[in-house]
């Protein structure tokens, strides 16, 4: 098992077995960032890196846990997944693009509840 960690702007990013956990270095609180957990309608870059694959396009139907895009950072590959069901509203990145921490990569229009 190999773990990588990086401190970026007061947040400690820990990468373990394809998962990313962020810890606020100032308060010691642990949280899961975009692409892992929560109920966000946005997928944001969990760290600076390069987008290597976009798996869905605008208008695609997406389910919670479904892979949406892949990025490469710190010599590792990360698959970012949808947290909610819905429709891909916009894709704000392209393959090969270098993205910064927190950039919104994909917006998802939540599925209407019946």
PDB file of N, CA and C in Angstrom:
ATOM      1  N   UNK A   1       0.845  -1.163   0.000  1.00  0.00           N
ATOM      2  CA  UNK A   1       0.000   0.000   0.000  1.00  0.00           C
ATOM      3  C   UNK A   1       0.893   1.230   0.000  1.00  0.00           C
ATOM      4  N   UNK A   2       0.579   2.161  -0.923  1.00  0.00           N
ATOM      5  CA  UNK A   2       1.369   3.372  -1.039  1.00  0.00           C
ATOM      6  C   UNK A   2       0.439   4.570  -0.846  1.00  0.00           C
ATOM      7  N   UNK A   3       0.830   5.439   0.034  1.00  0.00           N
ATOM      8  CA  UNK A   3       0.041   6.621   0.327  1.00  0.00           C
ATOM      9  C   UNK A   3       0.841   7.854  -0.058  1.00  0.00           C
ATOM     10  N   UNK A   4       0.140   8.817  -0.670  1.00  0.00           N
ATOM     11  CA  UNK A   4       0.784  10.080  -0.976  1.00  0.00           C
ATOM     12  C   UNK A   4       0.003  11.180  -0.292  1.00  0.00           C
ATOM     13  N   UNK A   5       0.689  12.185   0.145  1.00  0.00           N
ATOM     14  CA  UNK A   5       0.044  13.318   0.797  1.00  0.00           C
ATOM     15  C   UNK A   5       0.711  14.597   0.332  1.00  0.00           C
ATOM     16  N   UNK A   6      -0.114  15.651   0.275  1.00  0.00           N
ATOM     17  CA  UNK A   6       0.400  16.947  -0.154  1.00  0.00           C
ATOM     18  C   UNK A   6      -0.371  18.027   0.588  1.00  0.00           C
ATOM     19  N   UNK A   7       0.324  19.024   1.087  1.00  0.00           N
ATOM     20  CA  UNK A   7      -0.295  20.149   1.773  1.00  0.00           C
ATOM     21  C   UNK A   7      -0.447  21.290   0.778  1.00  0.00           C
ATOM     22  N   UNK A   8      -1.702  21.682   0.508  1.00  0.00           N
ATOM     23  CA  UNK A   8      -1.990  22.752  -0.436  1.00  0.00           C
ATOM     24  C   UNK A   8      -2.917  23.752   0.229  1.00  0.00           C
ATOM     25  N   UNK A   9      -2.472  24.968   0.370  1.00  0.00           N
ATOM     26  CA  UNK A   9      -3.279  26.056   0.921  1.00  0.00           C
ATOM     27  C   UNK A   9      -4.001  25.660   2.208  1.00  0.00           C
ATOM     28  N   UNK A  10      -3.316  25.062   3.138  1.00  0.00           N
ATOM     29  CA  UNK A  10      -3.893  24.732   4.435  1.00  0.00           C
ATOM     30  C   UNK A  10      -4.701  23.454   4.461  1.00  0.00           C
ATOM     31  N   UNK A  11      -4.790  22.750   3.351  1.00  0.00           N
ATOM     32  CA  UNK A  11      -5.509  21.481   3.298  1.00  0.00           C
ATOM     33  C   UNK A  11      -4.512  20.370   3.005  1.00  0.00           C
ATOM     34  N   UNK A  12      -4.534  19.334   3.827  1.00  0.00           N
ATOM     35  CA  UNK A  12      -3.683  18.175   3.606  1.00  0.00           C
ATOM     36  C   UNK A  12      -4.466  17.169   2.773  1.00  0.00           C
ATOM     37  N   UNK A  13      -3.985  16.889   1.567  1.00  0.00           N
ATOM     38  CA  UNK A  13      -4.625  15.935   0.652  1.00  0.00           C
ATOM     39  C   UNK A  13      -3.927  14.599   0.788  1.00  0.00           C
ATOM     40  N   UNK A  14      -4.700  13.565   1.120  1.00  0.00           N
ATOM     41  CA  UNK A  14      -4.146  12.230   1.284  1.00  0.00           C
ATOM     42  C   UNK A  14      -4.762  11.331   0.227  1.00  0.00           C
ATOM     43  N   UNK A  15      -3.917  10.656  -0.537  1.00  0.00           N
ATOM     44  CA  UNK A  15      -4.361   9.800  -1.625  1.00  0.00           C
ATOM     45  C   UNK A  15      -3.996   8.360  -1.279  1.00  0.00           C
ATOM     46  N   UNK A  16      -5.015   7.519  -1.171  1.00  0.00           N
ATOM     47  CA  UNK A  16      -4.808   6.142  -0.758  1.00  0.00           C
ATOM     48  C   UNK A  16      -5.755   5.231  -1.521  1.00  0.00           C
ATOM     49  N   UNK A  17      -5.219   4.290  -2.219  1.00  0.00           N
ATOM     50  CA  UNK A  17      -6.015   3.307  -2.960  1.00  0.00           C
ATOM     51  C   UNK A  17      -7.076   3.946  -3.850  1.00  0.00           C
ATOM     52  N   UNK A  18      -6.713   5.000  -4.568  1.00  0.00           N
ATOM     53  CA  UNK A  18      -7.624   5.646  -5.502  1.00  0.00           C
ATOM     54  C   UNK A  18      -8.626   6.572  -4.859  1.00  0.00           C
ATOM     55  N   UNK A  19      -8.571   6.750  -3.566  1.00  0.00           N
ATOM     56  CA  UNK A  19      -9.488   7.648  -2.878  1.00  0.00           C
ATOM     57  C   UNK A  19      -8.710   8.856  -2.375  1.00  0.00           C
ATOM     58  N   UNK A  20      -9.412   9.963  -2.261  1.00  0.00           N
ATOM     59  CA  UNK A  20      -8.793  11.190  -1.797  1.00  0.00           C
ATOM     60  C   UNK A  20      -9.527  11.691  -0.567  1.00  0.00           C
ATOM     61  N   UNK A  21      -8.786  11.982   0.460  1.00  0.00           N
ATOM     62  CA  UNK A  21      -9.341  12.546   1.688  1.00  0.00           C
ATOM     63  C   UNK A  21      -8.599  13.850   1.946  1.00  0.00           C
ATOM     64  N   UNK A  22      -9.357  14.869   2.334  1.00  0.00           N
ATOM     65  CA  UNK A  22      -8.753  16.163   2.643  1.00  0.00           C
ATOM     66  C   UNK A  22      -8.943  16.457   4.120  1.00  0.00           C
ATOM     67  N   UNK A  23      -7.901  16.970   4.729  1.00  0.00           N
ATOM     68  CA  UNK A  23      -7.953  17.334   6.140  1.00  0.00           C
ATOM     69  C   UNK A  23      -7.564  18.795   6.248  1.00  0.00           C
ATOM     70  N   UNK A  24      -8.431  19.565   6.895  1.00  0.00           N
ATOM     71  CA  UNK A  24      -8.121  20.975   7.117  1.00  0.00           C
ATOM     72  C   UNK A  24      -6.987  21.027   8.124  1.00  0.00           C
ATOM     73  N   UNK A  25      -5.823  21.426   7.679  1.00  0.00           N
ATOM     74  CA  UNK A  25      -4.641  21.401   8.539  1.00  0.00           C
ATOM     75  C   UNK A  25      -4.763  22.376   9.698  1.00  0.00           C
ATOM     76  N   UNK A  26      -5.614  23.375   9.570  1.00  0.00           N
ATOM     77  CA  UNK A  26      -5.759  24.360  10.638  1.00  0.00           C
ATOM     78  C   UNK A  26      -6.689  23.885  11.745  1.00  0.00           C
ATOM     79  N   UNK A  27      -7.674  23.065  11.411  1.00  0.00           N
ATOM     80  CA  UNK A  27      -8.641  22.633  12.396  1.00  0.00           C
ATOM     81  C   UNK A  27      -8.622  21.132  12.637  1.00  0.00           C
ATOM     82  N   UNK A  28      -7.945  20.373  11.821  1.00  0.00           N
ATOM     83  CA  UNK A  28      -7.869  18.938  12.019  1.00  0.00           C
ATOM     84  C   UNK A  28      -9.133  18.196  11.637  1.00  0.00           C
ATOM     85  N   UNK A  29     -10.071  18.914  10.947  1.00  0.00           N
ATOM     86  CA  UNK A  29     -11.299  18.256  10.537  1.00  0.00           C
ATOM     87  C   UNK A  29     -11.080  17.500   9.239  1.00  0.00           C
ATOM     88  N   UNK A  30     -11.704  16.367   9.128  1.00  0.00           N
ATOM     89  CA  UNK A  30     -11.587  15.550   7.932  1.00  0.00           C
ATOM     90  C   UNK A  30     -12.843  15.734   7.095  1.00  0.00           C
ATOM     91  N   UNK A  31     -12.675  15.867   5.805  1.00  0.00           N
ATOM     92  CA  UNK A  31     -13.827  15.962   4.915  1.00  0.00           C
ATOM     93  C   UNK A  31     -13.494  15.271   3.616  1.00  0.00           C
ATOM     94  N   UNK A  32     -14.521  14.859   2.920  1.00  0.00           N
ATOM     95  CA  UNK A  32     -14.324  14.250   1.617  1.00  0.00           C
ATOM     96  C   UNK A  32     -14.613  15.323   0.585  1.00  0.00           C
ATOM     97  N   UNK A  33     -13.743  15.451  -0.349  1.00  0.00           N
ATOM     98  CA  UNK A  33     -13.899  16.486  -1.365  1.00  0.00           C
ATOM     99  C   UNK A  33     -14.622  15.928  -2.573  1.00  0.00           C
ATOM    100  N   UNK A  34     -14.853  16.796  -3.553  1.00  0.00           N
ATOM    101  CA  UNK A  34     -15.587  16.433  -4.748  1.00  0.00           C
ATOM    102  C   UNK A  34     -15.052  15.175  -5.387  1.00  0.00           C
ATOM    103  N   UNK A  35     -16.007  14.420  -5.897  1.00  0.00           N
ATOM    104  CA  UNK A  35     -15.630  13.161  -6.510  1.00  0.00           C
ATOM    105  C   UNK A  35     -15.717  12.029  -5.535  1.00  0.00           C
ATOM    106  N   UNK A  36     -15.981  12.337  -4.291  1.00  0.00           N
ATOM    107  CA  UNK A  36     -16.092  11.283  -3.292  1.00  0.00           C
ATOM    108  C   UNK A  36     -17.030  11.746  -2.181  1.00  0.00           C
ATOM    109  N   UNK A  37     -18.236  11.250  -2.193  1.00  0.00           N
ATOM    110  CA  UNK A  37     -19.176  11.522  -1.110  1.00  0.00           C
ATOM    111  C   UNK A  37     -19.913  12.836  -1.239  1.00  0.00           C
ATOM    112  N   UNK A  38     -20.812  13.101  -0.277  1.00  0.00           N
ATOM    113  CA  UNK A  38     -21.578  14.330  -0.273  1.00  0.00           C
ATOM    114  C   UNK A  38     -22.760  14.267  -1.214  1.00  0.00           C
ATOM    115  N   UNK A  39     -23.316  15.419  -1.500  1.00  0.00           N
ATOM    116  CA  UNK A  39     -24.465  15.445  -2.393  1.00  0.00           C
ATOM    117  C   UNK A  39     -24.363  16.643  -3.326  1.00  0.00           C
ATOM    118  N   UNK A  40     -23.180  16.939  -3.750  1.00  0.00           N
ATOM    119  CA  UNK A  40     -22.957  18.113  -4.582  1.00  0.00           C
ATOM    120  C   UNK A  40     -23.410  17.880  -6.013  1.00  0.00           C
ATOM    121  N   UNK A  41     -23.854  18.988  -6.621  1.00  0.00           N
ATOM    122  CA  UNK A  41     -24.207  18.938  -8.036  1.00  0.00           C
ATOM    123  C   UNK A  41     -23.034  19.379  -8.905  1.00  0.00           C
ATOM    124  N   UNK A  42     -21.864  19.526  -8.295  1.00  0.00           N
ATOM    125  CA  UNK A  42     -20.668  19.903  -9.035  1.00  0.00           C
ATOM    126  C   UNK A  42     -19.546  18.926  -8.728  1.00  0.00           C
ATOM    127  N   UNK A  43     -18.726  18.712  -9.721  1.00  0.00           N
ATOM    128  CA  UNK A  43     -17.504  17.945  -9.497  1.00  0.00           C
ATOM    129  C   UNK A  43     -16.358  18.920  -9.678  1.00  0.00           C
ATOM    130  N   UNK A  44     -15.616  19.132  -8.616  1.00  0.00           N
ATOM    131  CA  UNK A  44     -14.497  20.072  -8.631  1.00  0.00           C
ATOM    132  C   UNK A  44     -13.181  19.307  -8.572  1.00  0.00           C
ATOM    133  N   UNK A  45     -12.155  19.944  -9.059  1.00  0.00           N
ATOM    134  CA  UNK A  45     -10.827  19.324  -9.014  1.00  0.00           C
ATOM    135  C   UNK A  45     -10.383  19.206  -7.555  1.00  0.00           C
ATOM    136  N   UNK A  46     -10.101  18.001  -7.077  1.00  0.00           N
ATOM    137  CA  UNK A  46      -9.688  17.828  -5.685  1.00  0.00           C
ATOM    138  C   UNK A  46      -8.244  18.245  -5.444  1.00  0.00           C
ATOM    139  N   UNK A  47      -7.542  18.547  -6.529  1.00  0.00           N
ATOM    140  CA  UNK A  47      -6.142  18.949  -6.439  1.00  0.00           C
ATOM    141  C   UNK A  47      -5.732  19.481  -7.813  1.00  0.00           C
ATOM    142  N   UNK A  48      -4.631  20.166  -7.880  1.00  0.00           N
ATOM    143  CA  UNK A  48      -4.145  20.571  -9.203  1.00  0.00           C
ATOM    144  C   UNK A  48      -3.760  19.320 -10.000  1.00  0.00           C
ATOM    145  N   UNK A  49      -4.058  19.319 -11.278  1.00  0.00           N
ATOM    146  CA  UNK A  49      -3.712  18.150 -12.080  1.00  0.00           C
ATOM    147  C   UNK A  49      -4.144  18.317 -13.523  1.00  0.00           C
ATOM    148  N   UNK A  50      -4.074  17.211 -14.250  1.00  0.00           N
ATOM    149  CA  UNK A  50      -4.370  17.211 -15.680  1.00  0.00           C
ATOM    150  C   UNK A  50      -5.560  16.295 -15.955  1.00  0.00           C
ATOM    151  N   UNK A  51      -6.532  16.796 -16.702  1.00  0.00           N
ATOM    152  CA  UNK A  51      -7.695  15.984 -17.090  1.00  0.00           C
ATOM    153  C   UNK A  51      -7.235  15.034 -18.195  1.00  0.00           C
ATOM    154  N   UNK A  52      -7.412  13.742 -17.990  1.00  0.00           N
ATOM    155  CA  UNK A  52      -6.954  12.780 -18.995  1.00  0.00           C
ATOM    156  C   UNK A  52      -8.099  12.116 -19.754  1.00  0.00           C
ATOM    157  N   UNK A  53      -9.280  12.052 -19.157  1.00  0.00           N
ATOM    158  CA  UNK A  53     -10.436  11.459 -19.849  1.00  0.00           C
ATOM    159  C   UNK A  53     -11.706  12.145 -19.365  1.00  0.00           C
ATOM    160  N   UNK A  54     -12.609  12.386 -20.295  1.00  0.00           N
ATOM    161  CA  UNK A  54     -13.949  12.851 -19.941  1.00  0.00           C
ATOM    162  C   UNK A  54     -14.883  11.746 -20.421  1.00  0.00           C
ATOM    163  N   UNK A  55     -15.558  11.119 -19.481  1.00  0.00           N
ATOM    164  CA  UNK A  55     -16.320   9.916 -19.783  1.00  0.00           C
ATOM    165  C   UNK A  55     -17.763  10.195 -20.183  1.00  0.00           C
ATOM    166  N   UNK A  56     -18.280  11.374 -19.838  1.00  0.00           N
ATOM    167  CA  UNK A  56     -19.660  11.721 -20.184  1.00  0.00           C
ATOM    168  C   UNK A  56     -19.674  13.089 -20.858  1.00  0.00           C
ATOM    169  N   UNK A  57     -20.685  13.343 -21.623  1.00  0.00           N
ATOM    170  CA  UNK A  57     -20.810  14.659 -22.269  1.00  0.00           C
ATOM    171  C   UNK A  57     -22.083  15.334 -21.793  1.00  0.00           C
ATOM    172  N   UNK A  58     -22.219  16.593 -22.147  1.00  0.00           N
ATOM    173  CA  UNK A  58     -23.399  17.351 -21.745  1.00  0.00           C
ATOM    174  C   UNK A  58     -24.649  16.628 -22.225  1.00  0.00           C
ATOM    175  N   UNK A  59     -25.617  16.548 -21.335  1.00  0.00           N
ATOM    176  CA  UNK A  59     -26.875  15.881 -21.659  1.00  0.00           C
ATOM    177  C   UNK A  59     -26.910  14.422 -21.257  1.00  0.00           C
ATOM    178  N   UNK A  60     -25.770  13.859 -20.890  1.00  0.00           N
ATOM    179  CA  UNK A  60     -25.731  12.454 -20.472  1.00  0.00           C
ATOM    180  C   UNK A  60     -26.427  12.293 -19.125  1.00  0.00           C
ATOM    181  N   UNK A  61     -27.110  11.182 -18.970  1.00  0.00           N
ATOM    182  CA  UNK A  61     -27.736  10.855 -17.691  1.00  0.00           C
ATOM    183  C   UNK A  61     -26.681  10.193 -16.818  1.00  0.00           C
ATOM    184  N   UNK A  62     -26.640  10.601 -15.557  1.00  0.00           N
ATOM    185  CA  UNK A  62     -25.613  10.096 -14.648  1.00  0.00           C
ATOM    186  C   UNK A  62     -26.260   9.596 -13.361  1.00  0.00           C
ATOM    187  N   UNK A  63     -25.671   8.582 -12.795  1.00  0.00           N
ATOM    188  CA  UNK A  63     -26.146   7.990 -11.543  1.00  0.00           C
ATOM    189  C   UNK A  63     -25.096   8.215 -10.450  1.00  0.00           C
ATOM    190  N   UNK A  64     -25.517   8.227  -9.194  1.00  0.00           N
ATOM    191  CA  UNK A  64     -24.540   8.389  -8.110  1.00  0.00           C
ATOM    192  C   UNK A  64     -23.471   7.290  -8.175  1.00  0.00           C
ATOM    193  N   UNK A  65     -22.235   7.692  -8.051  1.00  0.00           N
ATOM    194  CA  UNK A  65     -21.134   6.744  -8.077  1.00  0.00           C
ATOM    195  C   UNK A  65     -20.597   6.455  -9.466  1.00  0.00           C
ATOM    196  N   UNK A  66     -21.246   6.988 -10.478  1.00  0.00           N
ATOM    197  CA  UNK A  66     -20.796   6.751 -11.851  1.00  0.00           C
ATOM    198  C   UNK A  66     -19.577   7.617 -12.158  1.00  0.00           C
ATOM    199  N   UNK A  67     -18.587   7.025 -12.794  1.00  0.00           N
ATOM    200  CA  UNK A  67     -17.375   7.761 -13.172  1.00  0.00           C
ATOM    201  C   UNK A  67     -17.719   8.812 -14.215  1.00  0.00           C
ATOM    202  N   UNK A  68     -17.219  10.026 -14.013  1.00  0.00           N
ATOM    203  CA  UNK A  68     -17.510  11.127 -14.923  1.00  0.00           C
ATOM    204  C   UNK A  68     -16.252  11.556 -15.671  1.00  0.00           C
ATOM    205  N   UNK A  69     -15.148  11.658 -14.953  1.00  0.00           N
ATOM    206  CA  UNK A  69     -13.894  12.004 -15.619  1.00  0.00           C
ATOM    207  C   UNK A  69     -12.712  11.463 -14.835  1.00  0.00           C
ATOM    208  N   UNK A  70     -11.584  11.469 -15.505  1.00  0.00           N
ATOM    209  CA  UNK A  70     -10.352  10.957 -14.910  1.00  0.00           C
ATOM    210  C   UNK A  70      -9.321  12.068 -14.990  1.00  0.00           C
ATOM    211  N   UNK A  71      -8.605  12.239 -13.883  1.00  0.00           N
ATOM    212  CA  UNK A  71      -7.510  13.201 -13.905  1.00  0.00           C
ATOM    213  C   UNK A  71      -6.259  12.580 -13.314  1.00  0.00           C
ATOM    214  N   UNK A  72      -5.152  13.187 -13.634  1.00  0.00           N
ATOM    215  CA  UNK A  72      -3.851  12.698 -13.208  1.00  0.00           C
ATOM    216  C   UNK A  72      -3.200  13.783 -12.369  1.00  0.00           C
ATOM    217  N   UNK A  73      -2.739  13.400 -11.188  1.00  0.00           N
ATOM    218  CA  UNK A  73      -2.057  14.345 -10.309  1.00  0.00           C
ATOM    219  C   UNK A  73      -1.124  13.560  -9.406  1.00  0.00           C
ATOM    220  N   UNK A  74      -0.020  14.159  -9.077  1.00  0.00           N
ATOM    221  CA  UNK A  74       0.949  13.539  -8.178  1.00  0.00           C
ATOM    222  C   UNK A  74       1.323  12.129  -8.635  1.00  0.00           C
ATOM    223  N   UNK A  75       1.456  11.954  -9.950  1.00  0.00           N
ATOM    224  CA  UNK A  75       1.844  10.684 -10.556  1.00  0.00           C
ATOM    225  C   UNK A  75       0.826   9.576 -10.306  1.00  0.00           C
ATOM    226  N   UNK A  76      -0.415   9.957 -10.006  1.00  0.00           N
ATOM    227  CA  UNK A  76      -1.479   8.977  -9.800  1.00  0.00           C
ATOM    228  C   UNK A  76      -2.689   9.376 -10.643  1.00  0.00           C
ATOM    229  N   UNK A  77      -3.554   8.394 -10.911  1.00  0.00           N
ATOM    230  CA  UNK A  77      -4.749   8.634 -11.693  1.00  0.00           C
ATOM    231  C   UNK A  77      -5.952   8.594 -10.764  1.00  0.00           C
ATOM    232  N   UNK A  78      -6.842   9.581 -10.892  1.00  0.00           N
ATOM    233  CA  UNK A  78      -8.014   9.676 -10.031  1.00  0.00           C
ATOM    234  C   UNK A  78      -9.275   9.703 -10.882  1.00  0.00           C
ATOM    235  N   UNK A  79     -10.211   8.854 -10.549  1.00  0.00           N
ATOM    236  CA  UNK A  79     -11.497   8.851 -11.223  1.00  0.00           C
ATOM    237  C   UNK A  79     -12.481   9.628 -10.361  1.00  0.00           C
ATOM    238  N   UNK A  80     -13.038  10.683 -10.917  1.00  0.00           N
ATOM    239  CA  UNK A  80     -13.996  11.503 -10.190  1.00  0.00           C
ATOM    240  C   UNK A  80     -15.396  11.031 -10.555  1.00  0.00           C
ATOM    241  N   UNK A  81     -16.209  10.840  -9.546  1.00  0.00           N
ATOM    242  CA  UNK A  81     -17.529  10.244  -9.741  1.00  0.00           C
ATOM    243  C   UNK A  81     -18.633  11.200  -9.345  1.00  0.00           C
ATOM    244  N   UNK A  82     -19.799  10.981  -9.932  1.00  0.00           N
ATOM    245  CA  UNK A  82     -20.979  11.784  -9.597  1.00  0.00           C
ATOM    246  C   UNK A  82     -21.444  11.423  -8.195  1.00  0.00           C
ATOM    247  N   UNK A  83     -21.944  12.418  -7.511  1.00  0.00           N
ATOM    248  CA  UNK A  83     -22.458  12.200  -6.164  1.00  0.00           C
ATOM    249  C   UNK A  83     -23.971  12.096  -6.153  1.00  0.00           C
ATOM    250  N   UNK A  84     -24.592  12.600  -7.218  1.00  0.00           N
ATOM    251  CA  UNK A  84     -26.050  12.594  -7.292  1.00  0.00           C
ATOM    252  C   UNK A  84     -26.487  12.084  -8.659  1.00  0.00           C
ATOM    253  N   UNK A  85     -27.749  11.709  -8.745  1.00  0.00           N
ATOM    254  CA  UNK A  85     -28.330  11.321 -10.035  1.00  0.00           C
ATOM    255  C   UNK A  85     -28.793  12.583 -10.746  1.00  0.00           C
ATOM    256  N   UNK A  86     -28.704  12.564 -12.049  1.00  0.00           N
ATOM    257  CA  UNK A  86     -29.165  13.712 -12.814  1.00  0.00           C
ATOM    258  C   UNK A  86     -28.668  13.679 -14.237  1.00  0.00           C
ATOM    259  N   UNK A  87     -28.533  14.874 -14.776  1.00  0.00           N
ATOM    260  CA  UNK A  87     -28.086  15.028 -16.156  1.00  0.00           C
ATOM    261  C   UNK A  87     -26.874  15.954 -16.164  1.00  0.00           C
ATOM    262  N   UNK A  88     -25.868  15.618 -16.934  1.00  0.00           N
ATOM    263  CA  UNK A  88     -24.685  16.467 -17.035  1.00  0.00           C
ATOM    264  C   UNK A  88     -25.109  17.778 -17.701  1.00  0.00           C
ATOM    265  N   UNK A  89     -25.018  18.860 -16.941  1.00  0.00           N
ATOM    266  CA  UNK A  89     -25.447  20.168 -17.420  1.00  0.00           C
ATOM    267  C   UNK A  89     -24.332  20.854 -18.208  1.00  0.00           C
ATOM    268  N   UNK A  90     -23.119  20.759 -17.699  1.00  0.00           N
ATOM    269  CA  UNK A  90     -22.001  21.375 -18.411  1.00  0.00           C
ATOM    270  C   UNK A  90     -20.696  20.684 -18.039  1.00  0.00           C
ATOM    271  N   UNK A  91     -19.781  20.690 -18.974  1.00  0.00           N
ATOM    272  CA  UNK A  91     -18.423  20.182 -18.758  1.00  0.00           C
ATOM    273  C   UNK A  91     -17.503  21.373 -19.001  1.00  0.00           C
ATOM    274  N   UNK A  92     -16.785  21.771 -17.965  1.00  0.00           N
ATOM    275  CA  UNK A  92     -15.977  22.995 -18.037  1.00  0.00           C
ATOM    276  C   UNK A  92     -14.487  22.717 -18.142  1.00  0.00           C
ATOM    277  N   UNK A  93     -14.133  21.643 -18.785  1.00  0.00           N
ATOM    278  CA  UNK A  93     -12.723  21.319 -18.965  1.00  0.00           C
ATOM    279  C   UNK A  93     -12.591  20.498 -20.242  1.00  0.00           C
ATOM    280  N   UNK A  94     -11.362  20.274 -20.646  1.00  0.00           N
ATOM    281  CA  UNK A  94     -11.113  19.458 -21.824  1.00  0.00           C
ATOM    282  C   UNK A  94      -9.959  18.509 -21.536  1.00  0.00           C
ATOM    283  N   UNK A  95      -9.879  17.447 -22.307  1.00  0.00           N
ATOM    284  CA  UNK A  95      -8.808  16.476 -22.138  1.00  0.00           C
ATOM    285  C   UNK A  95      -7.459  17.165 -22.385  1.00  0.00           C
ATOM    286  N   UNK A  96      -6.542  16.938 -21.465  1.00  0.00           N
ATOM    287  CA  UNK A  96      -5.210  17.524 -21.572  1.00  0.00           C
ATOM    288  C   UNK A  96      -5.069  18.833 -20.811  1.00  0.00           C
ATOM    289  N   UNK A  97      -6.190  19.372 -20.350  1.00  0.00           N
ATOM    290  CA  UNK A  97      -6.153  20.655 -19.640  1.00  0.00           C
ATOM    291  C   UNK A  97      -5.577  20.492 -18.241  1.00  0.00           C
ATOM    292  N   UNK A  98      -4.714  21.427 -17.856  1.00  0.00           N
ATOM    293  CA  UNK A  98      -4.216  21.497 -16.483  1.00  0.00           C
ATOM    294  C   UNK A  98      -5.248  22.286 -15.681  1.00  0.00           C
ATOM    295  N   UNK A  99      -5.692  21.748 -14.572  1.00  0.00           N
ATOM    296  CA  UNK A  99      -6.706  22.426 -13.771  1.00  0.00           C
ATOM    297  C   UNK A  99      -6.140  22.729 -12.390  1.00  0.00           C
ATOM    298  N   UNK A 100      -6.713  23.743 -11.780  1.00  0.00           N
ATOM    299  CA  UNK A 100      -6.272  24.144 -10.445  1.00  0.00           C
ATOM    300  C   UNK A 100      -7.193  23.540  -9.399  1.00  0.00           C
ATOM    301  N   UNK A 101      -6.702  23.511  -8.190  1.00  0.00           N
ATOM    302  CA  UNK A 101      -7.482  23.015  -7.064  1.00  0.00           C
ATOM    303  C   UNK A 101      -8.822  23.734  -6.987  1.00  0.00           C
ATOM    304  N   UNK A 102      -9.900  22.986  -6.910  1.00  0.00           N
ATOM    305  CA  UNK A 102     -11.232  23.552  -6.711  1.00  0.00           C
ATOM    306  C   UNK A 102     -11.957  23.985  -7.960  1.00  0.00           C
ATOM    307  N   UNK A 103     -11.328  23.896  -9.122  1.00  0.00           N
ATOM    308  CA  UNK A 103     -12.008  24.298 -10.361  1.00  0.00           C
ATOM    309  C   UNK A 103     -13.213  23.392 -10.590  1.00  0.00           C
ATOM    310  N   UNK A 104     -14.333  24.006 -10.934  1.00  0.00           N
ATOM    311  CA  UNK A 104     -15.526  23.220 -11.266  1.00  0.00           C
ATOM    312  C   UNK A 104     -15.307  22.592 -12.632  1.00  0.00           C
ATOM    313  N   UNK A 105     -15.348  21.270 -12.661  1.00  0.00           N
ATOM    314  CA  UNK A 105     -15.091  20.546 -13.899  1.00  0.00           C
ATOM    315  C   UNK A 105     -16.395  20.146 -14.583  1.00  0.00           C
ATOM    316  N   UNK A 106     -17.369  19.720 -13.782  1.00  0.00           N
ATOM    317  CA  UNK A 106     -18.645  19.245 -14.330  1.00  0.00           C
ATOM    318  C   UNK A 106     -19.768  19.705 -13.413  1.00  0.00           C
ATOM    319  N   UNK A 107     -20.856  20.171 -14.011  1.00  0.00           N
ATOM    320  CA  UNK A 107     -22.060  20.512 -13.253  1.00  0.00           C
ATOM    321  C   UNK A 107     -23.142  19.505 -13.629  1.00  0.00           C
ATOM    322  N   UNK A 108     -23.867  19.076 -12.620  1.00  0.00           N
ATOM    323  CA  UNK A 108     -24.923  18.089 -12.834  1.00  0.00           C
ATOM    324  C   UNK A 108     -26.253  18.701 -12.421  1.00  0.00           C
ATOM    325  N   UNK A 109     -27.211  18.617 -13.312  1.00  0.00           N
ATOM    326  CA  UNK A 109     -28.568  19.073 -12.993  1.00  0.00           C
ATOM    327  C   UNK A 109     -29.232  17.922 -12.248  1.00  0.00           C
ATOM    328  N   UNK A 110     -29.597  18.140 -10.991  1.00  0.00           N
ATOM    329  CA  UNK A 110     -30.167  17.044 -10.199  1.00  0.00           C
ATOM    330  C   UNK A 110     -31.427  16.461 -10.836  1.00  0.00           C
ATOM    331  N   UNK A 111     -31.570  15.178 -10.680  1.00  0.00           N
ATOM    332  CA  UNK A 111     -32.746  14.470 -11.173  1.00  0.00           C
ATOM    333  C   UNK A 111     -33.962  14.965 -10.399  1.00  0.00           C
ATOM    334  N   UNK A 112     -35.030  15.263 -11.127  1.00  0.00           N
ATOM    335  CA  UNK A 112     -36.253  15.727 -10.463  1.00  0.00           C
ATOM    336  C   UNK A 112     -36.854  14.591  -9.646  1.00  0.00           C
ATOM    337  N   UNK A 113     -37.215  14.919  -8.421  1.00  0.00           N
ATOM    338  CA  UNK A 113     -37.835  13.913  -7.547  1.00  0.00           C
ATOM    339  C   UNK A 113     -39.323  13.859  -7.824  1.00  0.00           C
ATOM    340  N   UNK A 114     -39.854  12.664  -7.860  1.00  0.00           N
ATOM    341  CA  UNK A 114     -41.285  12.499  -8.132  1.00  0.00           C
ATOM    342  C   UNK A 114     -42.051  12.133  -6.897  1.00  0.00           C
TER     343      UNK A 114
END
